[in-house]
Short mmCIF file of C-alpha atoms (C1' of nucleotides) in Angstrom, two decimals:
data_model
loop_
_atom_site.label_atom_id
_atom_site.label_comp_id
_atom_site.label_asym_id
_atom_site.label_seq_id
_atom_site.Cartn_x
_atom_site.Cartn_y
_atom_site.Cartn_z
CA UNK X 1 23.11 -2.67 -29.12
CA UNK X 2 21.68 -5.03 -26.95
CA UNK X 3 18.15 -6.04 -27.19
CA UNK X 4 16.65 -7.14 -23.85
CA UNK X 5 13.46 -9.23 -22.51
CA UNK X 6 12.63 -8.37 -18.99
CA UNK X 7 13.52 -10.68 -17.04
CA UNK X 8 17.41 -10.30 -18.61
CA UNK X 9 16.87 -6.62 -17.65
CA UNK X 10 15.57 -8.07 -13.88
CA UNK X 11 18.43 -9.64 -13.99
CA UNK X 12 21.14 -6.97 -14.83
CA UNK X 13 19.55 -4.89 -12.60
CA UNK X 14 18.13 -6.52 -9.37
CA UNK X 15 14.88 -5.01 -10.26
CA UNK X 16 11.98 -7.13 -9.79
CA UNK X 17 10.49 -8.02 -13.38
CA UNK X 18 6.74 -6.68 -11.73
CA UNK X 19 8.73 -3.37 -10.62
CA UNK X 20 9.98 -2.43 -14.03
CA UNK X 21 6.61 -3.07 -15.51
CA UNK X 22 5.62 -0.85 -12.73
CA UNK X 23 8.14 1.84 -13.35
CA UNK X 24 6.75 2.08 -16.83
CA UNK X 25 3.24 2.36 -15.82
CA UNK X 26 3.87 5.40 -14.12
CA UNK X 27 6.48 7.15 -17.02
CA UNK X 28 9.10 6.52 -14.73
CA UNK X 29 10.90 4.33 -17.27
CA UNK X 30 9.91 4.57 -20.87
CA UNK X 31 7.66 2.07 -22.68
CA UNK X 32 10.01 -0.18 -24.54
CA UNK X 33 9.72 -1.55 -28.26
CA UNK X 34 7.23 -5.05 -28.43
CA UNK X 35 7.74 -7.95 -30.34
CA UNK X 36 5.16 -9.24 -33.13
CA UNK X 37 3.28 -11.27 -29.81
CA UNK X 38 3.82 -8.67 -27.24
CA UNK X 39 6.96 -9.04 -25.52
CA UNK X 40 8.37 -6.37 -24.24
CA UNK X 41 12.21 -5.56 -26.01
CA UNK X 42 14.35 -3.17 -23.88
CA UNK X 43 17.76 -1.70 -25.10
CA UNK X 44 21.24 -0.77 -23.39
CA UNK X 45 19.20 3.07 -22.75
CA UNK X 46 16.58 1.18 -20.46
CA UNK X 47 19.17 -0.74 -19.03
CA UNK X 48 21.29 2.79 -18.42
CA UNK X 49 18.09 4.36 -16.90
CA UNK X 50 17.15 1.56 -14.93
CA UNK X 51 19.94 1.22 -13.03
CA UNK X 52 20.21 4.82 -12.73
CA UNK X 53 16.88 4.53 -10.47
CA UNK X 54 17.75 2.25 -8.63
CA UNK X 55 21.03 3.43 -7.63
CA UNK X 56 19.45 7.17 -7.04
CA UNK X 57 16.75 4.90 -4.79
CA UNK X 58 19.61 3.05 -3.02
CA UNK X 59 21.09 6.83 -1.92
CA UNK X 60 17.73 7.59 -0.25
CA UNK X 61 17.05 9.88 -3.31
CA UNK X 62 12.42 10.20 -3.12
CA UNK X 63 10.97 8.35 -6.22
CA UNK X 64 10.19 12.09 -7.38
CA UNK X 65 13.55 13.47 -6.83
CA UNK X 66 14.50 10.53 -9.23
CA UNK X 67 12.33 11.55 -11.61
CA UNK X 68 13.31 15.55 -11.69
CA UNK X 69 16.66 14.14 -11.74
CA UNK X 70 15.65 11.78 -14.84
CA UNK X 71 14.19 14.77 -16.83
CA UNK X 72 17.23 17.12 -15.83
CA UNK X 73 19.53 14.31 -16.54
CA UNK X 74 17.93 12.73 -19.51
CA UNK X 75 18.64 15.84 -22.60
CA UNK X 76 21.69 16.75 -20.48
CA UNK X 77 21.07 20.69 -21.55
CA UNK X 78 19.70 22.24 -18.31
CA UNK X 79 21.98 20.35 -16.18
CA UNK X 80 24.27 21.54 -13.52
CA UNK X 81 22.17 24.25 -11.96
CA UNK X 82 18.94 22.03 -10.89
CA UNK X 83 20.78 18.90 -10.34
CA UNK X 84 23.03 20.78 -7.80
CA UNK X 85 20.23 22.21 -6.32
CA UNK X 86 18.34 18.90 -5.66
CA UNK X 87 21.86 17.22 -4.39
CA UNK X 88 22.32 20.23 -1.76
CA UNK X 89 18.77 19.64 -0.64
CA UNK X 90 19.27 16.06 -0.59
CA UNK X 91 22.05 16.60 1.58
CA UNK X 92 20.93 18.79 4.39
CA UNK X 93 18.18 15.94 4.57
CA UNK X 94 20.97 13.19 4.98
CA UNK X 95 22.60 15.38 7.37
CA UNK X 96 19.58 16.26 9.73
CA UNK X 97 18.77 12.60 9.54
CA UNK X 98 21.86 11.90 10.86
CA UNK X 99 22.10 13.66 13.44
CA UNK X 100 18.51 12.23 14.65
CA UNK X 101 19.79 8.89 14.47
CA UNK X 102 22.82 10.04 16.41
CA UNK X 103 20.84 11.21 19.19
CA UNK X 104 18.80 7.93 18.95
CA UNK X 105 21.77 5.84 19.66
CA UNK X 106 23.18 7.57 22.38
CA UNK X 107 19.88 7.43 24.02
CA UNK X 108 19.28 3.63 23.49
CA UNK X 109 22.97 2.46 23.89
CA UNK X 110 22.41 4.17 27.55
CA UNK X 111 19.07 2.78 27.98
CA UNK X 112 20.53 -0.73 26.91
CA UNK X 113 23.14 -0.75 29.40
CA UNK X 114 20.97 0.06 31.96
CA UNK X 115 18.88 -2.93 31.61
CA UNK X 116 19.90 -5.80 33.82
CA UNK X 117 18.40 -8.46 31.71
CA UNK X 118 16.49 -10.22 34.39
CA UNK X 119 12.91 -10.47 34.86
CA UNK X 120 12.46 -6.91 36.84
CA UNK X 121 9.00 -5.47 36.59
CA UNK X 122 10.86 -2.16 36.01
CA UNK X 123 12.73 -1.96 32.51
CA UNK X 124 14.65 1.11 31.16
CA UNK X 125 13.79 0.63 27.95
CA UNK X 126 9.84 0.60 28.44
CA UNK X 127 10.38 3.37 30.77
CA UNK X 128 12.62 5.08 28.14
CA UNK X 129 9.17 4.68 25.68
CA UNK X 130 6.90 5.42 28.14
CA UNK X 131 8.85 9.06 29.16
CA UNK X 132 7.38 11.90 26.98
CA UNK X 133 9.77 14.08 24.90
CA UNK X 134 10.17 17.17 26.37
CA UNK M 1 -10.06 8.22 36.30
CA UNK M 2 -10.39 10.02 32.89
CA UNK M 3 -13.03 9.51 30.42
CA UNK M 4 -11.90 10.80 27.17
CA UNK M 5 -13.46 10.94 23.99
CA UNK M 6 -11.44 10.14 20.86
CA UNK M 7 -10.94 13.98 20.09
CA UNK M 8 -9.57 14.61 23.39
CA UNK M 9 -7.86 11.49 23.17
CA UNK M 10 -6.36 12.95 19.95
CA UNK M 11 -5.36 16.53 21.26
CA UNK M 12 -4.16 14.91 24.53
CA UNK M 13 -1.46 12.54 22.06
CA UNK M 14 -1.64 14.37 18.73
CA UNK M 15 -3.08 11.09 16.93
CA UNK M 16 -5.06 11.91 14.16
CA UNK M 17 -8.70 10.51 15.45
CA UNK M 18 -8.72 8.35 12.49
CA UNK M 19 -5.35 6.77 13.17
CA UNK M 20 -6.40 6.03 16.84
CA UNK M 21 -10.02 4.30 14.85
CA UNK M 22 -7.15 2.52 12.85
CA UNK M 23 -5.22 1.34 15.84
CA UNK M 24 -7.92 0.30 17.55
CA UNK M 25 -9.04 -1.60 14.45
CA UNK M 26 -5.88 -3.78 13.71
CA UNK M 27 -5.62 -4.48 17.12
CA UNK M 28 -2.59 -2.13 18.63
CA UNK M 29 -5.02 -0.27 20.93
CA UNK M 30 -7.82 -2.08 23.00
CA UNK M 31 -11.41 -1.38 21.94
CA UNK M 32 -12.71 1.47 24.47
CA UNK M 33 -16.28 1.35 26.06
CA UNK M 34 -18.60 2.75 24.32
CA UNK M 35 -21.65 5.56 25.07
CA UNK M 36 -25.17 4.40 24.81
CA UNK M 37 -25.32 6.17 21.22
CA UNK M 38 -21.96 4.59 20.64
CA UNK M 39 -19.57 6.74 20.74
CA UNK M 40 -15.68 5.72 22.37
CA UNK M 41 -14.50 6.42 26.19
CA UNK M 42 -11.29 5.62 26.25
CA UNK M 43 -9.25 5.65 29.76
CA UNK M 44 -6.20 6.63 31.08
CA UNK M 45 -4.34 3.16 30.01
CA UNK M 46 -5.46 4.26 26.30
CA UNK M 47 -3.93 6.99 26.87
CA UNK M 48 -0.90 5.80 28.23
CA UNK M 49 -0.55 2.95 25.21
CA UNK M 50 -0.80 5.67 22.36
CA UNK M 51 1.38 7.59 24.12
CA UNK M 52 3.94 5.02 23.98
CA UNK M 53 3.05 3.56 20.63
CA UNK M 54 3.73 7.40 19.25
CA UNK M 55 6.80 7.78 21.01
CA UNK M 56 8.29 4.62 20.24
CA UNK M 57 7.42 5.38 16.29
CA UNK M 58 9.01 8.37 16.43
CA UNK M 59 12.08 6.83 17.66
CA UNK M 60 11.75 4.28 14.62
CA UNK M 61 10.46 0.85 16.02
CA UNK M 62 8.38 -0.38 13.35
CA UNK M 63 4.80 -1.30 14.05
CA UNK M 64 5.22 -4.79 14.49
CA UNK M 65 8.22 -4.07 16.81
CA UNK M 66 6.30 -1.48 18.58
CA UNK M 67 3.14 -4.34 18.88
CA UNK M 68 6.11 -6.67 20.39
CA UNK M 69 6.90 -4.43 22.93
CA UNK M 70 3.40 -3.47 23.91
CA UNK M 71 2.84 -7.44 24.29
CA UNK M 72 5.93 -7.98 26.60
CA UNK M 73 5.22 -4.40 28.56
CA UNK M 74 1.65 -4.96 29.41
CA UNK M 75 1.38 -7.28 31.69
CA UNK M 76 4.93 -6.54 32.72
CA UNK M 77 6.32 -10.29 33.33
CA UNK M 78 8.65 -11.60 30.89
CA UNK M 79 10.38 -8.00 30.80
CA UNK M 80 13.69 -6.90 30.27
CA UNK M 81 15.11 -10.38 28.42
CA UNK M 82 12.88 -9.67 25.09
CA UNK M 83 12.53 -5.85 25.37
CA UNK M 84 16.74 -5.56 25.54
CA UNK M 85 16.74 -7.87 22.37
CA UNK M 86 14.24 -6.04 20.31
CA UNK M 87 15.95 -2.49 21.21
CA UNK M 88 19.78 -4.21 20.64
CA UNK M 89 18.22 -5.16 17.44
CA UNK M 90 16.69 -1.77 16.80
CA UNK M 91 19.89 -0.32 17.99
CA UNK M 92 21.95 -2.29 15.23
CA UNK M 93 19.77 -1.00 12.34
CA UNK M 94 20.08 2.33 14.07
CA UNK M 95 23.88 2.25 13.86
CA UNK M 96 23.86 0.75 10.19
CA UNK M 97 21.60 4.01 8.76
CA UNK M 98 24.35 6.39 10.51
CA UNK M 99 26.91 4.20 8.73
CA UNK M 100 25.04 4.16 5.04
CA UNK M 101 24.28 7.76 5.80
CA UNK M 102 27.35 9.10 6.54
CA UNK M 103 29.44 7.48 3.55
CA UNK M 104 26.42 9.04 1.44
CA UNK M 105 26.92 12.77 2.85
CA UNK M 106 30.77 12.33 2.23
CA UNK M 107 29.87 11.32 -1.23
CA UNK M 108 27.83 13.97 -2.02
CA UNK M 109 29.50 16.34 -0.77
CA UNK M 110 32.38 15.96 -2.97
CA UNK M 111 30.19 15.84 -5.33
CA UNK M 112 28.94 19.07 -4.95
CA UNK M 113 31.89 20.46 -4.71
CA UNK M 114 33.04 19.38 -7.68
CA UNK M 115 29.79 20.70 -9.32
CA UNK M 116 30.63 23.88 -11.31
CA UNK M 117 27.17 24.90 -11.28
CA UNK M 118 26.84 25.97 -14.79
CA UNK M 119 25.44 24.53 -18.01
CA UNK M 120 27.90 21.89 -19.01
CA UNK M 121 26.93 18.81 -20.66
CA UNK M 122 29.31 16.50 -17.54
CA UNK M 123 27.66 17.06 -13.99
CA UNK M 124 29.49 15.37 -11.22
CA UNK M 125 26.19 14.18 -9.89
CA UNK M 126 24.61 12.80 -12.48
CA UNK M 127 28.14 10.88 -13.05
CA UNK M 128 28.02 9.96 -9.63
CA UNK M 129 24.52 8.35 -10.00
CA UNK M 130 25.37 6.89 -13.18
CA UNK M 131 28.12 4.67 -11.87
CA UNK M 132 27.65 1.20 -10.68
CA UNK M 133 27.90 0.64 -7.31
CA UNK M 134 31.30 -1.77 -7.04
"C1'" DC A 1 7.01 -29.43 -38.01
"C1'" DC A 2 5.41 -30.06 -33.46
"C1'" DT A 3 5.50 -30.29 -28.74
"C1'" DT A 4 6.81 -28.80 -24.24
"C1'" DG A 5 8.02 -25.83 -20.63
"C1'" DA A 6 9.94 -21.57 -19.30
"C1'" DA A 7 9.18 -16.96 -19.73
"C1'" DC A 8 6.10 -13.53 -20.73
"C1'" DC A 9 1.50 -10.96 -21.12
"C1'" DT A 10 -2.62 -8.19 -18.86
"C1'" DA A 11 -5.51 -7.22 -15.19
"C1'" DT A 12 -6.61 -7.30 -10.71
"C1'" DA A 13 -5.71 -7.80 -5.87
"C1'" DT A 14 -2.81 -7.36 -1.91
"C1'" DC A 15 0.32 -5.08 1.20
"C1'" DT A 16 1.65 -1.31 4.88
"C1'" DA A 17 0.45 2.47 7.45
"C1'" DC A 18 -2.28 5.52 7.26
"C1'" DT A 19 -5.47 9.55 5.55
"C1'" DA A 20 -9.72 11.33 3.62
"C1'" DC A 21 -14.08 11.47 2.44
"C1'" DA A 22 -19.60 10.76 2.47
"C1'" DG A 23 -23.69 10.51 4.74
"C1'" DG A 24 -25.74 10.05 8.83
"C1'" DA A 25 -26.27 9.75 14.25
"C1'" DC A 26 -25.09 11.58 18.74
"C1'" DG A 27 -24.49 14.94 22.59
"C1'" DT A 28 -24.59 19.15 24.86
"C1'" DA A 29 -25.32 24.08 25.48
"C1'" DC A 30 -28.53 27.46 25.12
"C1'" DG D 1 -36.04 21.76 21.29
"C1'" DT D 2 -32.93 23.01 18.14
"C1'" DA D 3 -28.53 23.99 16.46
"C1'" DC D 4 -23.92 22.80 15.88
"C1'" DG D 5 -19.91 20.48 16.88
"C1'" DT D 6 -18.33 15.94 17.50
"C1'" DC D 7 -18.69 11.39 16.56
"C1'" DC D 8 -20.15 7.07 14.02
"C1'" DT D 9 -19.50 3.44 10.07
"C1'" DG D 10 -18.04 2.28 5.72
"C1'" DT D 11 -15.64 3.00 1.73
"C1'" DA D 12 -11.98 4.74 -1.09
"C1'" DG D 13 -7.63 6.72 -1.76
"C1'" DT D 14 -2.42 7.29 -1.19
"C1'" DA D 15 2.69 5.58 -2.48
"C1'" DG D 16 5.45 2.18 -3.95
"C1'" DA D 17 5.64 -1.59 -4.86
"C1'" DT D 18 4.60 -6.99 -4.75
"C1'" DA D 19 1.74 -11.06 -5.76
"C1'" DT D 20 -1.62 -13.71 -8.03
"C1'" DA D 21 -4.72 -15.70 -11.74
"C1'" DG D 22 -5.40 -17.13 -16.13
"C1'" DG D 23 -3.90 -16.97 -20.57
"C1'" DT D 24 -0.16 -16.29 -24.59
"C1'" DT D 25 4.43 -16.43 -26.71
"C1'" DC D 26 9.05 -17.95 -27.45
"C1'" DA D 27 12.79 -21.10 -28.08
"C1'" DA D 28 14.87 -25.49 -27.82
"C1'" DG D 29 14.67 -30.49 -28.53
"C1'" DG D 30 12.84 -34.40 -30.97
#
DNA sequence: CCTTGAACCTATATCTACTACAGGACGTAC
DNA sequence: GTACGTCCTGTAGTAGATATAGGTTCAAGG
């Protein structure tokens, strides 16, 4: 059982040391034990967790779909049900925002190749920004 | 030549009046005459610039991109060179989210698929999240 | 045992990009 | 002239961290 200070856990992690004291403050991760001066002593279940966040964070997961997901995942009794729900919601998300920043690209790789590259007073691209929406 | 007052200004762009006070204040609009009493007239170039500075955050310049652009399309001299580079740039980022994005939706869908749905202790997405990005 | 320096502690401030008050002044329509 | 909507400034709040200041603890070497 390992017994961590923070900055191994910063380490193992590529969490700040100010972000996991952070992640405590607000209950996100769970107060560790403390040494006779203070220090704070984290185990292989705040390493587990830890990286858990930050790998939910890294998948565009919101800080407080992490934390459902935490509390769903954490006793592992209510599981499947919520967790799928969150993951399908999730996903539409991911799939509408792709399909913005498909549209996006098309638009600027057009605008892009458009522009000459000289010094015109007319420019697609600030005409592109300047065009509203319709 | 319009004289607007910040609400019209607002309804005219659908900037919250205190984000166009907020603009104005860090220096991405230009301070508008002012009534005797004090109040803001802002003119049709106002308009124009929040126009722009709205659209081009909706298309996902950041602010200080967005203040770039406004710098190099104002006076409209050194044009096209700078713009292209900032939206090429823009464009990369653009292209890297649809990348990121798209292994993510393959991911999790799979994932849900695998998900049973019921009350078992394993759930496919909490595995998923659980395991260390290689 | 004692010193030294890295790592750690708390508390507070800063950041971005806004949004939301509170309390008061202005402007215009009747 | 008065009522009411709009506007003013200034301050505070938000999320999600990140950074700093000033002090304490730990661990390794002498």
């Amino acid at each position: 059982m390992g017994r961590l200070s923070i900055g191994e856990l910063a380490r193992k992690t590529g969490v700040h040391i100010e972000t996991i004291r952070y992640f405590e403050k607000i209950g996100m991760l769970g107060a560790p034990a403390r040494t006779a001066g203070g220090h704070r002593v984290f185990d292989d279940g705040h390493l587990r967790t830890l990286k858990f966040i930050k790998r939910a964070r890294e998948l565009g997961f919101a800080p407080k779909e992490v934390r459902t997901l935490l509390d769903l995942g954490g006793p592992a009794e209510a599981c499947c049900d919520e967790v799928r729900e969150i993951a399908i919601h999730h996903l539409e998300e991911v799939r509408r925002k792709i399909d913005d920043l498909t549209r996006l690209e098309r638009h600027l790789t057009a605008t892009v190749e458009q522009c000459s590259g000289g010094h015109v007073p007319d420019c697609a691209v600030i005409d592109m920004l300047e065009t509203a929406r319709p």
